[in-house]
Amino acid sequence: MGKAWDSVAFIPYAEDNLDYLPGTQASFTENSMSKERSHKATKVLERLSKKLNRQVVGSLVACVHCGMCTDSCHYVQTNPDDPTYAPAYKADRLRKIFKKHHDWTGRVIPWWVGAKSVWTDEDLEELKDIAFGKCTNCRRCSINCPMGVDFATFNRMTRGLLVSVGVMPEGVSVVSKDQWEIGNQMGVLKEDYVDTLEWMAEELQGELEDDSDMIPIDKMDAEVVYSINPREAKYDPRTIADAAKIFHFAGENWTMPSEGWDMTNFGLFSGDDDLGGAVAKRLFDKVIELRGKKLVISECGHGYRSTRCEGPNWAGMDIPFEMESSVDTMLRYVKEGRIKVDKSRNKTPVTFHDSCNNARSCGLFEEPRELLNLVCENFTEMYPNRAENYCCTGGGGAMSMSEYTPRRLKSGKVKADQLKATKTEIVVTSCHNCVDGLNDVIRHYKLGMEVTQLVNLVANALVIPAKIIPVSIPDEVLVLAGKKILVVDDEPDILTFFSTVFEDNGATVFTATDGDEAIKLAMAEKPDLVTLDISMPGKDGGKVFEELRTNAETSTVKVCIITGRPELRKLIYDRKVQPPEGYLDKPVDEDTLMLNVRKVLELA
Amino acid sequence: MSELLHFAEHTLQEVALIIMACVYTVRVFWLLRFKAGKERQPATGAADTTPRKGILYSWANIVMPWGMESTRTKPLMYIQFVIFHVGVTTAIIMSFVIPYLPKLMESNGVVLFFQITTGAAFIIAVLRIIRRVSGPVLRAISTPDDYFSLILLTAWFAFAFLAAPNNSAAGETNLLVYFFLTAFFLIYVPFSKISHYLYYPFTRYYFGKSMGFRGVYPIRRG
Ligand code: SF4
Ligand code: SF4
């Protein structure tokens, strides 16, 4: 297809002699100087022609600039005076390139139809700002376009083109690297992952006073192979324990793989189909190796979409086993009577947030509601809902792109209003990404709500034969009694929050707001644990960490990094010292914080 | 009727139609040269949603203003859309009726019908120009082609309205302009955004097929 323009696209030529500038100031400036296209721009054009398929081309040519999709976007609603957030405006950034090289009118009279090529690396940076920073690929505009223009799909393609030449937010690069190299997008090492599974299994054995294998690993010929989001292993192992409890009481023949267990796929966000295919294949191959009958995907919107709906296409594989969301699995267990639930255990009013990937790209929206009604007493719908729901703001990998956090939080006003209108106290969602996105919105807009998942509610409602054992740790057990913890963070809110949680659990807490103070306190108090922020004025967390590790007096102090800027992780992990004992991304809730601190301090 | 008007109503239209048909055929083949993306995973969503249902729902979307939030929450925009496109349709029909079924145009009722539909479309087209010029978002996404196509259509509606009585004896200007504009459109449209109606069945087909396969279409609300 690229033939027609190939002849002119890769040599310097006097093209774009009329620059089209959109908007009221639409003007046409003469620029007769011949230009040299940058290597990256050349590659982007080359790859664009290879990526085009009929659906994408249809979406690129069919837009009539009617603007009907405009208000469907949460970015537009929260930036009403900035037209650059409008879906059609964003779409036109790629469309103009397409028109310049693939559309007949665009090639002959580019300024007439707003066609314009891409020349420099700065042009690509601008495209990056739109494709990554002003759209979460939520697909809400797609279902609101009368022409059937699927902007989100070709925005993902745009991301993929940019990623292929290394133009991407730092966080996307870090996470993609982790998923390529370590096999999961949070860089969880195999020993840590297995350690976490064993830890959860032991906790369950203790809780249920039952010695059976609570989390079977790499069991052959199991009916169910359970795959999870690395966030569960790293920050929220409670969801693994809850799922294990449900499988156990359902009498399921199940297992978790020791490798290839990550069902998330950053290829969906980065637009990198090669990564998408490699990650999906890793998981599919593992299930085949274990001769599993069914792959159950834990509650995660992008994980479900990328494994169940996109993975086989990216990997080019026909899958010889069934795949389903754990929501379907839990619902089936309840309906078939394999587990008994008591909805009166979940009395607090809840609402449900549909993940965009589940609802708008995979049609998974009735099952969670059915299950919710079986395990909760008081469920209130959020409006709009199902395929029309608004993005949590954390979609499209936005949680890993901290440079766009202010935009994201501003756009979260739409979600905050939706949540507030439900007048509930808990928002349930079947997506880990949404858990983080919603927590951020809730904190930013001070909604005072809690976010949870169906697996937690089902586990809580489980009727355990003969005895009922509460899942959570009783309040009166002061697990941190006798421990000294130094909290280092420059945000007063975080200092207060962490200190309160640790003190409530019996610890003696010291706080420091900068690096020098932290080192002084660490030397003086010899704490059992330091929770350390990375980004701080003055001496950053990386330097503090290295000093703690290299100083004989503090080298054995346990350190848990807690940062809101995951892309800065290399400041810690690139140092030639022993890595920290724990790592957490902000935002972090009380349960996650305590679970991780207990893990780092090796407390039961 | 002058020779020029006869030429405009017949030969010019026929040549323009043939050119349009050829260009459109090329356009469709161009689109079909791109491979269609396929989905190899099993279907998702409720068992009663299928690609076929999705396609039908997607195509029927045009007559279901309640189907999409964007049309559901802006009924006036939808009404404008209907009037505008009815105007386009009747103005096209009139370009065939006048030369080939002139007797029909002797009925006052028929003339009135054409005048009401094209006249109403003209008013909507003017409103659309105002909206495109005054709305910051529409301004930001509009190209010269968007403005030109809209202004040209507005003029075409106006002349369709004036030409509807088909009374060449009272002066041929309106009929001549109307037919020359029609011919110009036939040739210009495949190169402009007005060709969207050619793509519409394809884009909605593929979007509906995928959404039906994935259990999203028909949209459910609760
Ligand atoms: S994407 Fe669709 S709704 Fe949006 S401006 Fe284009 S045609 Fe209109
Ligand atoms: S996909 Fe979502 S975030 Fe992106 S432009 Fe459309 S509505 Fe906005």
PDB file of C-alpha atoms in Angstrom, chain B residues 101-203:
ATOM      1  CA  LEU B 101     -40.126  12.806 -14.846  1.00  0.00           C
ATOM      2  CA  PRO B 102     -40.943  16.466 -15.479  1.00  0.00           C
ATOM      3  CA  LYS B 103     -44.662  15.785 -15.307  1.00  0.00           C
ATOM      4  CA  LEU B 104     -44.317  15.046 -11.623  1.00  0.00           C
ATOM      5  CA  MET B 105     -43.071  18.554 -11.050  1.00  0.00           C
ATOM      6  CA  GLU B 106     -46.336  19.929 -12.371  1.00  0.00           C
ATOM      7  CA  SER B 107     -48.007  18.933  -9.142  1.00  0.00           C
ATOM      8  CA  ASN B 108     -48.025  21.747  -6.598  1.00  0.00           C
ATOM      9  CA  GLY B 109     -47.842  19.190  -3.834  1.00  0.00           C
ATOM     10  CA  VAL B 110     -44.621  17.704  -5.189  1.00  0.00           C
ATOM     11  CA  VAL B 111     -43.066  21.142  -5.641  1.00  0.00           C
ATOM     12  CA  LEU B 112     -44.099  22.083  -2.124  1.00  0.00           C
ATOM     13  CA  PHE B 113     -42.579  18.867  -0.786  1.00  0.00           C
ATOM     14  CA  PHE B 114     -39.244  19.605  -2.462  1.00  0.00           C
ATOM     15  CA  GLN B 115     -39.331  23.192  -1.327  1.00  0.00           C
ATOM     16  CA  ILE B 116     -40.143  22.357   2.282  1.00  0.00           C
ATOM     17  CA  THR B 117     -37.414  19.725   2.553  1.00  0.00           C
ATOM     18  CA  THR B 118     -34.698  21.703   0.768  1.00  0.00           C
ATOM     19  CA  GLY B 119     -35.761  24.952   2.410  1.00  0.00           C
ATOM     20  CA  ALA B 120     -35.611  23.409   5.866  1.00  0.00           C
ATOM     21  CA  ALA B 121     -32.251  21.851   5.017  1.00  0.00           C
ATOM     22  CA  PHE B 122     -31.010  25.271   3.915  1.00  0.00           C
ATOM     23  CA  ILE B 123     -31.920  26.758   7.314  1.00  0.00           C
ATOM     24  CA  ILE B 124     -30.183  23.897   9.115  1.00  0.00           C
ATOM     25  CA  ALA B 125     -27.146  24.287   6.860  1.00  0.00           C
ATOM     26  CA  VAL B 126     -26.928  27.965   7.815  1.00  0.00           C
ATOM     27  CA  LEU B 127     -27.161  26.975  11.492  1.00  0.00           C
ATOM     28  CA  ARG B 128     -24.407  24.454  10.901  1.00  0.00           C
ATOM     29  CA  ILE B 129     -22.167  27.096   9.374  1.00  0.00           C
ATOM     30  CA  ILE B 130     -22.754  29.311  12.417  1.00  0.00           C
ATOM     31  CA  ARG B 131     -22.048  26.411  14.726  1.00  0.00           C
ATOM     32  CA  ARG B 132     -18.880  25.463  12.893  1.00  0.00           C
ATOM     33  CA  VAL B 133     -17.572  29.012  12.912  1.00  0.00           C
ATOM     34  CA  SER B 134     -18.543  29.861  16.486  1.00  0.00           C
ATOM     35  CA  GLY B 135     -17.806  26.622  18.367  1.00  0.00           C
ATOM     36  CA  PRO B 136     -14.167  26.446  19.501  1.00  0.00           C
ATOM     37  CA  VAL B 137     -13.976  22.678  19.113  1.00  0.00           C
ATOM     38  CA  LEU B 138     -15.574  22.597  15.685  1.00  0.00           C
ATOM     39  CA  ARG B 139     -13.353  25.469  14.597  1.00  0.00           C
ATOM     40  CA  ALA B 140     -10.293  23.640  15.785  1.00  0.00           C
ATOM     41  CA  ILE B 141     -11.137  20.474  13.861  1.00  0.00           C
ATOM     42  CA  SER B 142     -12.438  22.099  10.669  1.00  0.00           C
ATOM     43  CA  THR B 143     -10.454  22.089   7.444  1.00  0.00           C
ATOM     44  CA  PRO B 144     -11.054  24.290   4.398  1.00  0.00           C
ATOM     45  CA  ASP B 145     -12.822  21.295   2.870  1.00  0.00           C
ATOM     46  CA  ASP B 146     -15.265  21.212   5.808  1.00  0.00           C
ATOM     47  CA  TYR B 147     -16.186  24.863   5.321  1.00  0.00           C
ATOM     48  CA  PHE B 148     -16.266  24.677   1.552  1.00  0.00           C
ATOM     49  CA  SER B 149     -18.435  21.537   1.478  1.00  0.00           C
ATOM     50  CA  LEU B 150     -20.896  23.033   3.925  1.00  0.00           C
ATOM     51  CA  ILE B 151     -21.132  26.382   2.189  1.00  0.00           C
ATOM     52  CA  LEU B 152     -21.546  24.703  -1.161  1.00  0.00           C
ATOM     53  CA  LEU B 153     -24.302  22.456   0.179  1.00  0.00           C
ATOM     54  CA  THR B 154     -26.049  25.457   1.658  1.00  0.00           C
ATOM     55  CA  ALA B 155     -26.010  27.181  -1.703  1.00  0.00           C
ATOM     56  CA  TRP B 156     -27.175  23.997  -3.383  1.00  0.00           C
ATOM     57  CA  PHE B 157     -30.157  23.753  -1.013  1.00  0.00           C
ATOM     58  CA  ALA B 158     -31.030  27.357  -1.734  1.00  0.00           C
ATOM     59  CA  PHE B 159     -30.953  26.792  -5.491  1.00  0.00           C
ATOM     60  CA  ALA B 160     -32.804  23.483  -5.184  1.00  0.00           C
ATOM     61  CA  PHE B 161     -35.509  25.403  -3.344  1.00  0.00           C
ATOM     62  CA  LEU B 162     -35.624  28.073  -6.050  1.00  0.00           C
ATOM     63  CA  ALA B 163     -35.458  25.568  -8.903  1.00  0.00           C
ATOM     64  CA  ALA B 164     -38.207  23.332  -7.562  1.00  0.00           C
ATOM     65  CA  PRO B 165     -41.066  25.044  -9.481  1.00  0.00           C
ATOM     66  CA  ASN B 166     -39.171  23.927 -12.655  1.00  0.00           C
ATOM     67  CA  ASN B 167     -40.440  26.898 -14.586  1.00  0.00           C
ATOM     68  CA  SER B 168     -37.802  27.667 -17.176  1.00  0.00           C
ATOM     69  CA  ALA B 169     -40.101  30.089 -18.901  1.00  0.00           C
ATOM     70  CA  ALA B 170     -39.843  32.416 -15.893  1.00  0.00           C
ATOM     71  CA  GLY B 171     -36.039  32.373 -16.093  1.00  0.00           C
ATOM     72  CA  GLU B 172     -33.426  29.612 -16.214  1.00  0.00           C
ATOM     73  CA  THR B 173     -30.823  30.956 -13.780  1.00  0.00           C
ATOM     74  CA  ASN B 174     -31.972  29.016 -10.757  1.00  0.00           C
ATOM     75  CA  LEU B 175     -32.287  25.766 -12.671  1.00  0.00           C
ATOM     76  CA  LEU B 176     -28.940  26.270 -14.357  1.00  0.00           C
ATOM     77  CA  VAL B 177     -27.131  26.987 -11.094  1.00  0.00           C
ATOM     78  CA  TYR B 178     -28.843  24.065  -9.415  1.00  0.00           C
ATOM     79  CA  PHE B 179     -27.843  21.605 -12.139  1.00  0.00           C
ATOM     80  CA  PHE B 180     -24.306  22.920 -12.491  1.00  0.00           C
ATOM     81  CA  LEU B 181     -23.891  22.721  -8.727  1.00  0.00           C
ATOM     82  CA  THR B 182     -25.287  19.179  -8.760  1.00  0.00           C
ATOM     83  CA  ALA B 183     -22.796  18.163 -11.441  1.00  0.00           C
ATOM     84  CA  PHE B 184     -19.980  19.836  -9.559  1.00  0.00           C
ATOM     85  CA  PHE B 185     -20.956  17.908  -6.444  1.00  0.00           C
ATOM     86  CA  LEU B 186     -21.018  14.616  -8.244  1.00  0.00           C
ATOM     87  CA  ILE B 187     -17.437  15.168  -9.319  1.00  0.00           C
ATOM     88  CA  TYR B 188     -16.149  16.900  -6.186  1.00  0.00           C
ATOM     89  CA  VAL B 189     -17.755  14.688  -3.554  1.00  0.00           C
ATOM     90  CA  PRO B 190     -15.436  11.665  -3.891  1.00  0.00           C
ATOM     91  CA  PHE B 191     -12.502  13.953  -3.141  1.00  0.00           C
ATOM     92  CA  SER B 192     -14.098  15.668  -0.168  1.00  0.00           C
ATOM     93  CA  LYS B 193     -15.416  14.792   3.238  1.00  0.00           C
ATOM     94  CA  ILE B 194     -18.886  14.441   1.745  1.00  0.00           C
ATOM     95  CA  SER B 195     -17.752  11.017   0.577  1.00  0.00           C
ATOM     96  CA  HIS B 196     -18.346   9.901   4.161  1.00  0.00           C
ATOM     97  CA  TYR B 197     -21.567   8.199   3.124  1.00  0.00           C
ATOM     98  CA  LEU B 198     -19.501   5.861   0.977  1.00  0.00           C
ATOM     99  CA  TYR B 199     -17.477   4.792   4.001  1.00  0.00           C
ATOM    100  CA  TYR B 200     -20.347   4.800   6.459  1.00  0.00           C
ATOM    101  CA  PRO B 201     -21.585   1.256   5.674  1.00  0.00           C
ATOM    102  CA  PHE B 202     -18.034  -0.085   6.021  1.00  0.00           C
ATOM    103  CA  THR B 203     -17.069   1.641   9.237  1.00  0.00           C
TER     104      THR B 203
END
